[in-house]
Structure formats: structure tokens, C-alpha cells
mmCIF file of C-alpha atoms in Angstrom:
data_model
loop_
_atom_site.group_PDB
_atom_site.id
_atom_site.type_symbol
_atom_site.label_atom_id
_atom_site.label_comp_id
_atom_site.label_asym_id
_atom_site.label_seq_id
_atom_site.Cartn_x
_atom_site.Cartn_y
_atom_site.Cartn_z
ATOM 1 C CA MET A 80 88.132 95.694 106.926
ATOM 2 C CA THR A 81 85.145 97.730 108.020
ATOM 3 C CA ALA A 82 84.467 101.383 107.452
ATOM 4 C CA ALA A 83 81.615 103.836 107.482
ATOM 5 C CA GLU A 84 79.911 104.920 104.315
ATOM 6 C CA SER A 85 81.976 107.269 102.208
ATOM 7 C CA PRO A 86 80.953 110.856 101.529
ATOM 8 C CA ILE A 87 80.498 111.828 97.915
ATOM 9 C CA VAL A 88 83.293 114.296 97.255
ATOM 10 C CA PRO A 89 85.028 115.330 94.021
ATOM 11 C CA VAL A 90 88.287 113.626 95.002
ATOM 12 C CA LYS A 91 86.723 110.168 94.874
ATOM 13 C CA PHE A 92 88.724 107.628 92.892
ATOM 14 C CA GLU A 93 86.730 104.754 91.416
ATOM 15 C CA ALA A 94 88.449 101.399 91.491
ATOM 16 C CA PRO A 95 89.208 99.899 88.042
ATOM 17 C CA ARG A 96 87.624 96.620 89.153
ATOM 18 C CA ALA A 97 84.961 95.421 91.566
ATOM 19 C CA ILE A 98 85.787 96.308 95.153
ATOM 20 C CA GLU A 99 83.943 95.948 98.427
ATOM 21 C CA PRO A 100 81.975 99.077 99.428
ATOM 22 C CA GLU A 101 83.852 99.395 102.722
ATOM 23 C CA ASP A 102 87.177 99.384 100.897
ATOM 24 C CA GLN A 103 85.928 101.993 98.434
ATOM 25 C CA ALA A 104 84.896 104.113 101.411
ATOM 26 C CA ARG A 105 88.344 103.746 103.008
ATOM 27 C CA ALA A 106 89.999 104.730 99.733
ATOM 28 C CA ASP A 107 87.722 107.775 99.445
ATOM 29 C CA TYR A 108 88.678 108.986 102.905
ATOM 30 C CA TYR A 109 92.357 108.523 102.173
ATOM 31 C CA ALA A 110 91.917 110.432 98.905
ATOM 32 C CA LEU A 111 90.148 113.260 100.691
ATOM 33 C CA LEU A 112 92.822 113.538 103.385
ATOM 34 C CA ALA A 113 95.566 113.414 100.749
ATOM 35 C CA ASN A 114 93.961 116.367 98.992
ATOM 36 C CA LEU A 115 93.374 118.375 102.158
ATOM 37 C CA PHE A 116 96.932 117.926 103.411
ATOM 38 C CA TYR A 117 98.578 118.488 100.028
ATOM 39 C CA ARG A 118 97.027 121.912 99.483
ATOM 40 C CA ALA A 119 94.249 124.095 100.808
ATOM 41 C CA PRO A 120 90.803 123.094 99.494
ATOM 42 C CA ASP A 121 89.072 125.238 96.920
ATOM 43 C CA ALA A 122 85.476 126.401 97.215
ATOM 44 C CA ARG A 123 84.158 123.387 95.292
ATOM 45 C CA LEU A 124 85.723 120.877 97.660
ATOM 46 C CA LEU A 125 84.617 122.840 100.714
ATOM 47 C CA GLN A 126 81.049 122.845 99.442
ATOM 48 C CA ALA A 127 81.173 119.140 98.643
ATOM 49 C CA ILE A 128 82.308 118.320 102.172
ATOM 50 C CA ALA A 129 79.661 120.605 103.656
ATOM 51 C CA ILE A 130 76.746 119.000 101.823
ATOM 52 C CA ALA A 131 77.903 115.362 101.781
ATOM 53 C CA GLU A 132 75.830 112.811 103.633
ATOM 54 C CA PRO A 133 77.624 112.206 106.920
ATOM 55 C CA PRO A 134 79.002 108.762 107.747
ATOM 56 C CA SER A 135 77.398 106.668 110.421
ATOM 57 C CA GLY A 136 79.091 105.335 113.514
ATOM 58 C CA VAL A 137 82.162 106.642 115.285
ATOM 59 C CA LEU A 138 83.263 108.879 112.410
ATOM 60 C CA ALA A 139 80.040 110.887 112.443
ATOM 61 C CA PRO A 140 80.884 113.527 115.120
ATOM 62 C CA ALA A 141 84.294 114.408 113.690
ATOM 63 C CA TRP A 142 82.885 114.483 110.184
ATOM 64 C CA GLN A 143 80.063 116.806 111.221
ATOM 65 C CA ARG A 144 82.523 119.249 112.760
ATOM 66 C CA LEU A 145 84.560 119.202 109.542
ATOM 67 C CA ALA A 146 81.424 119.659 107.447
ATOM 68 C CA ASP A 147 80.241 122.581 109.586
ATOM 69 C CA ALA A 148 83.644 124.262 109.281
ATOM 70 C CA SER A 149 83.670 123.684 105.526
ATOM 71 C CA ASN A 150 80.288 125.377 105.261
ATOM 72 C CA VAL A 151 81.459 128.664 106.764
ATOM 73 C CA VAL A 152 85.171 129.115 106.000
ATOM 74 C CA PRO A 153 85.944 131.339 102.981
ATOM 75 C CA GLU A 154 88.291 129.870 100.374
ATOM 76 C CA ASP A 155 90.836 132.668 100.756
ATOM 77 C CA ALA A 156 90.863 132.258 104.543
ATOM 78 C CA VAL A 157 91.597 128.545 104.387
ATOM 79 C CA HIS A 158 94.400 129.166 101.889
ATOM 80 C CA GLU A 159 95.940 131.711 104.253
ATOM 81 C CA GLU A 160 95.562 129.246 107.106
ATOM 82 C CA TYR A 161 97.235 126.421 105.190
ATOM 83 C CA ASP A 162 100.232 128.647 104.473
ATOM 84 C CA ALA A 163 100.388 129.831 108.083
ATOM 85 C CA VAL A 164 100.235 126.320 109.546
ATOM 86 C CA PHE A 165 102.152 124.168 107.060
ATOM 87 C CA VAL A 166 104.383 126.564 105.096
ATOM 88 C CA GLY A 167 105.382 129.572 107.184
ATOM 89 C CA VAL A 168 108.687 131.393 106.806
ATOM 90 C CA GLY A 169 111.648 129.039 106.992
ATOM 91 C CA LYS A 170 110.659 125.977 109.045
ATOM 92 C CA PRO A 171 106.917 125.219 108.845
ATOM 93 C CA PRO A 172 105.143 125.696 112.185
ATOM 94 C CA VAL A 173 103.601 122.224 111.860
ATOM 95 C CA MET A 174 105.443 119.482 110.021
ATOM 96 C CA LEU A 175 103.642 116.961 107.827
ATOM 97 C CA TYR A 176 106.603 114.582 107.441
ATOM 98 C CA GLY A 177 106.810 111.210 109.127
ATOM 99 C CA SER A 178 110.580 111.248 109.600
ATOM 100 C CA PHE A 179 110.327 114.463 111.629
ATOM 101 C CA TYR A 180 108.068 112.798 114.202
ATOM 102 C CA MET A 181 109.845 109.442 114.173
ATOM 103 C CA ALA A 182 113.461 110.655 114.179
ATOM 104 C CA GLY A 183 113.340 114.330 115.091
ATOM 105 C CA PHE A 184 114.668 115.447 111.710
ATOM 106 C CA MET A 185 113.611 115.246 108.073
ATOM 107 C CA MET A 186 115.328 113.014 105.540
ATOM 108 C CA GLU A 187 116.335 110.484 108.209
ATOM 109 C CA LYS A 188 116.289 106.672 108.442
ATOM 110 C CA PRO A 189 112.466 106.393 108.497
ATOM 111 C CA LEU A 190 112.353 108.040 105.063
ATOM 112 C CA ALA A 191 114.985 105.649 103.706
ATOM 113 C CA ALA A 192 113.011 102.677 105.022
ATOM 114 C CA LEU A 193 109.831 104.081 103.507
ATOM 115 C CA ARG A 194 111.491 104.505 100.125
ATOM 116 C CA GLN A 195 112.684 100.919 100.193
ATOM 117 C CA ASP A 196 109.216 99.594 100.974
ATOM 118 C CA LEU A 197 107.614 101.838 98.355
ATOM 119 C CA GLY A 198 110.044 100.531 95.760
ATOM 120 C CA GLU A 199 109.159 96.941 96.648
ATOM 121 C CA LEU A 200 105.483 97.826 96.255
ATOM 122 C CA GLY A 201 106.133 99.422 92.862
ATOM 123 C CA PHE A 202 105.725 103.082 93.874
ATOM 124 C CA VAL A 203 108.213 105.663 92.594
ATOM 125 C CA ARG A 204 108.101 109.402 93.248
ATOM 126 C CA ALA A 205 107.484 111.417 90.097
ATOM 127 C CA GLU A 206 110.371 113.661 89.088
ATOM 128 C CA SER A 207 108.075 116.700 89.163
ATOM 129 C CA VAL A 208 107.222 116.157 92.844
ATOM 130 C CA ARG A 209 109.396 118.077 95.296
ATOM 131 C CA GLU A 210 107.980 116.783 98.575
ATOM 132 C CA PRO A 211 109.638 113.747 100.210
ATOM 133 C CA GLU A 212 107.664 110.535 100.196
ATOM 134 C CA ASP A 213 106.924 110.725 103.926
ATOM 135 C CA HIS A 214 104.649 113.770 103.508
ATOM 136 C CA LEU A 215 101.257 112.945 105.014
ATOM 137 C CA ALA A 216 99.459 113.606 101.727
ATOM 138 C CA ALA A 217 101.747 111.160 99.906
ATOM 139 C CA ILE A 218 101.289 108.509 102.596
ATOM 140 C CA CYS A 219 97.507 108.821 102.341
ATOM 141 C CA ASP A 220 97.673 108.540 98.571
ATOM 142 C CA VAL A 221 99.795 105.392 98.819
ATOM 143 C CA MET A 222 97.201 103.843 101.124
ATOM 144 C CA ARG A 223 94.477 104.779 98.647
ATOM 145 C CA ALA A 224 96.409 103.161 95.817
ATOM 146 C CA MET A 225 97.071 100.023 97.850
ATOM 147 C CA ILE A 226 93.347 99.665 98.545
ATOM 148 C CA LEU A 227 92.111 100.316 94.995
ATOM 149 C CA GLY A 228 94.908 99.104 92.754
ATOM 150 C CA ASP A 229 94.969 100.462 89.224
ATOM 151 C CA LEU A 230 94.428 99.338 85.642
ATOM 152 C CA GLU A 231 97.563 97.184 85.718
ATOM 153 C CA ASN A 232 97.866 96.167 89.377
ATOM 154 C CA LYS A 233 95.433 94.471 91.703
ATOM 155 C CA PRO A 234 94.768 95.968 95.144
ATOM 156 C CA GLN A 235 97.317 95.022 97.750
ATOM 157 C CA PRO A 236 96.097 92.357 100.198
ATOM 158 C CA VAL A 237 94.967 93.537 103.593
ATOM 159 C CA GLU A 238 98.074 92.012 105.155
ATOM 160 C CA ALA A 239 100.276 94.284 103.020
ATOM 161 C CA GLN A 240 98.118 97.320 103.804
ATOM 162 C CA LYS A 241 98.360 96.512 107.499
ATOM 163 C CA ALA A 242 102.131 96.078 107.419
ATOM 164 C CA PHE A 243 102.605 99.387 105.594
ATOM 165 C CA PHE A 244 100.241 101.259 107.894
ATOM 166 C CA LEU A 245 101.722 99.914 111.123
ATOM 167 C CA THR A 246 105.266 100.630 109.935
ATOM 168 C CA HIS A 247 104.916 103.972 108.184
ATOM 169 C CA VAL A 248 101.745 105.619 109.521
ATOM 170 C CA LYS A 249 100.824 104.542 113.048
ATOM 171 C CA PRO A 250 104.158 105.441 114.736
ATOM 172 C CA TRP A 251 103.769 109.160 114.023
ATOM 173 C CA ILE A 252 100.342 110.053 112.758
ATOM 174 C CA PHE A 253 98.764 110.857 116.132
ATOM 175 C CA ASP A 254 101.640 113.137 117.100
ATOM 176 C CA CYS A 255 101.138 114.937 113.797
ATOM 177 C CA VAL A 256 97.387 115.463 114.111
ATOM 178 C CA ALA A 257 97.854 116.530 117.744
ATOM 179 C CA ALA A 258 100.372 119.153 116.640
ATOM 180 C CA ILE A 259 97.920 120.456 114.046
ATOM 181 C CA SER A 260 95.054 120.600 116.527
ATOM 182 C CA ALA A 261 97.173 122.420 119.103
ATOM 183 C CA TYR A 262 98.558 125.085 116.791
ATOM 184 C CA HIS A 263 96.898 128.413 117.481
ATOM 185 C CA GLN A 264 96.350 129.332 113.823
ATOM 186 C CA ALA A 265 94.737 126.014 112.922
ATOM 187 C CA ASN A 266 91.040 126.830 112.767
ATOM 188 C CA PHE A 267 89.697 124.852 109.819
ATOM 189 C CA TYR A 268 92.592 122.402 109.936
ATOM 190 C CA LYS A 269 91.989 121.430 113.541
ATOM 191 C CA HIS A 270 88.760 119.876 112.245
ATOM 192 C CA VAL A 271 90.622 118.153 109.397
ATOM 193 C CA ALA A 272 93.035 116.807 112.019
ATOM 194 C CA GLY A 273 90.151 115.733 114.232
ATOM 195 C CA PHE A 274 88.547 113.763 111.453
ATOM 196 C CA ALA A 275 91.909 112.268 110.450
ATOM 197 C CA LYS A 276 92.464 111.129 114.041
ATOM 198 C CA SER A 277 89.065 109.427 114.172
ATOM 199 C CA PHE A 278 89.593 107.784 110.793
ATOM 200 C CA PHE A 279 93.043 106.459 111.661
ATOM 201 C CA GLU A 280 91.716 105.096 114.946
ATOM 202 C CA VAL A 281 89.108 103.168 112.970
ATOM 203 C CA GLU A 282 91.827 101.872 110.634
ATOM 204 C CA ILE A 283 93.902 100.615 113.574
ATOM 205 C CA GLU A 284 90.923 98.916 115.164
ATOM 206 C CA ALA A 285 90.029 97.224 111.888
ATOM 207 C CA PHE A 286 93.598 96.055 111.267
ATOM 208 C CA GLU A 287 93.760 94.619 114.789
ATOM 209 C CA ILE A 288 90.813 92.293 114.158
ATOM 210 C CA GLU A 289 92.081 91.047 110.789
#
């Protein structure tokens, strides 16, 4: 796998064993996206994104737009935006769930298939977590964990990462980020979506040459 250099942000997760720099960078980006899509960023994370050294290559333009937005958006404004875009009243204006984009409804067959594959990989949703496993933040965190491993488990091989990504991420992720970018109240988050789109395009290209 190849990836641009990772920004230094406070959501970085160090691998418990030696890992290639490009894989650490991929894991860092997944960790950052998991945090940004799980909840609105606080002032510390916004500042860290704004001052981080930008990546080189194809990710640079989208990252710079995200960094510029992070430098000017107030914390309270981005919290209001997150609620307006992803929470709303009743049905969220923009869904962050894979089954919605793949089947048209939540809690459908794609979620059941995801749960089966997660179980085979050793991932179980914590009882305290209310969101279904196909939430974009959860998917990003699974990819991070597959890349890094943990104290007890080695990283998943690239073939397993590829199979999971092509099955549970690629079929819907671009529809999701397009919906975010198009929503009229997505100001900061259209830049998060733009960076996510660029990053996932790089992931697909890298998986295709493996």
C-alpha cells in the first residue's frame, strides 16, 4: 500500500509493533475521519488540523481546504453544523450509514453481512455503543484497527483489508460523501467530505495494484 505522509493530529494511534510508515499514515487518516464523523471536532482538534504539515501528492489540495476551514470555523459553529447535517429532527438530513446507501433503508441485509464479517474478524460492538456498525465512523475505525492491530492481534493482511473495504466501504462511500458535500448546511463538513473522497480514491487505487 502507498499513502502520503500523515498529519500529526491528536487522534493518532501508534501501532503496538513496528509498522511501515505508509500504513501508519493510512491508519492516522482513518482515525481522523472516524473522529470527525463520530462527533464534531473540538477546538484542539481543529487547531491541530489547521497547523499540521500537509501531505504531499494527490491528497494535498483537499487537505489544504480542510486545514483552511479548520483554521477559521469556531468550535460552537461546527457543533451546530454537525447537528444540523447529521442529527436533525427525526430523520437526519444526511445519513452516515452504509445500509441506507446500499439498500435504501437502515438495518438491512448489508448491515447483517457486515456484522457477520466483523464477527469473523474478531470485532464486537460494545454494549455502550448505540450506533449500528455500518456508521461511517465505525467503519473507519475498523479499517484503522485492521491496519494497526493491537497488543494481542497482528494487523490484518492487505488482502483482508482489501476484501473488507471493497465489500463494506466502496459500494456506498462516494454516495455518502457526495450527499454531505451537496447539503446546503454543510460548510465545514463539505471539506471533510472532500478530503474523505480523495483519501478513499487513493485507497482504491492502492488496493487495485496489490
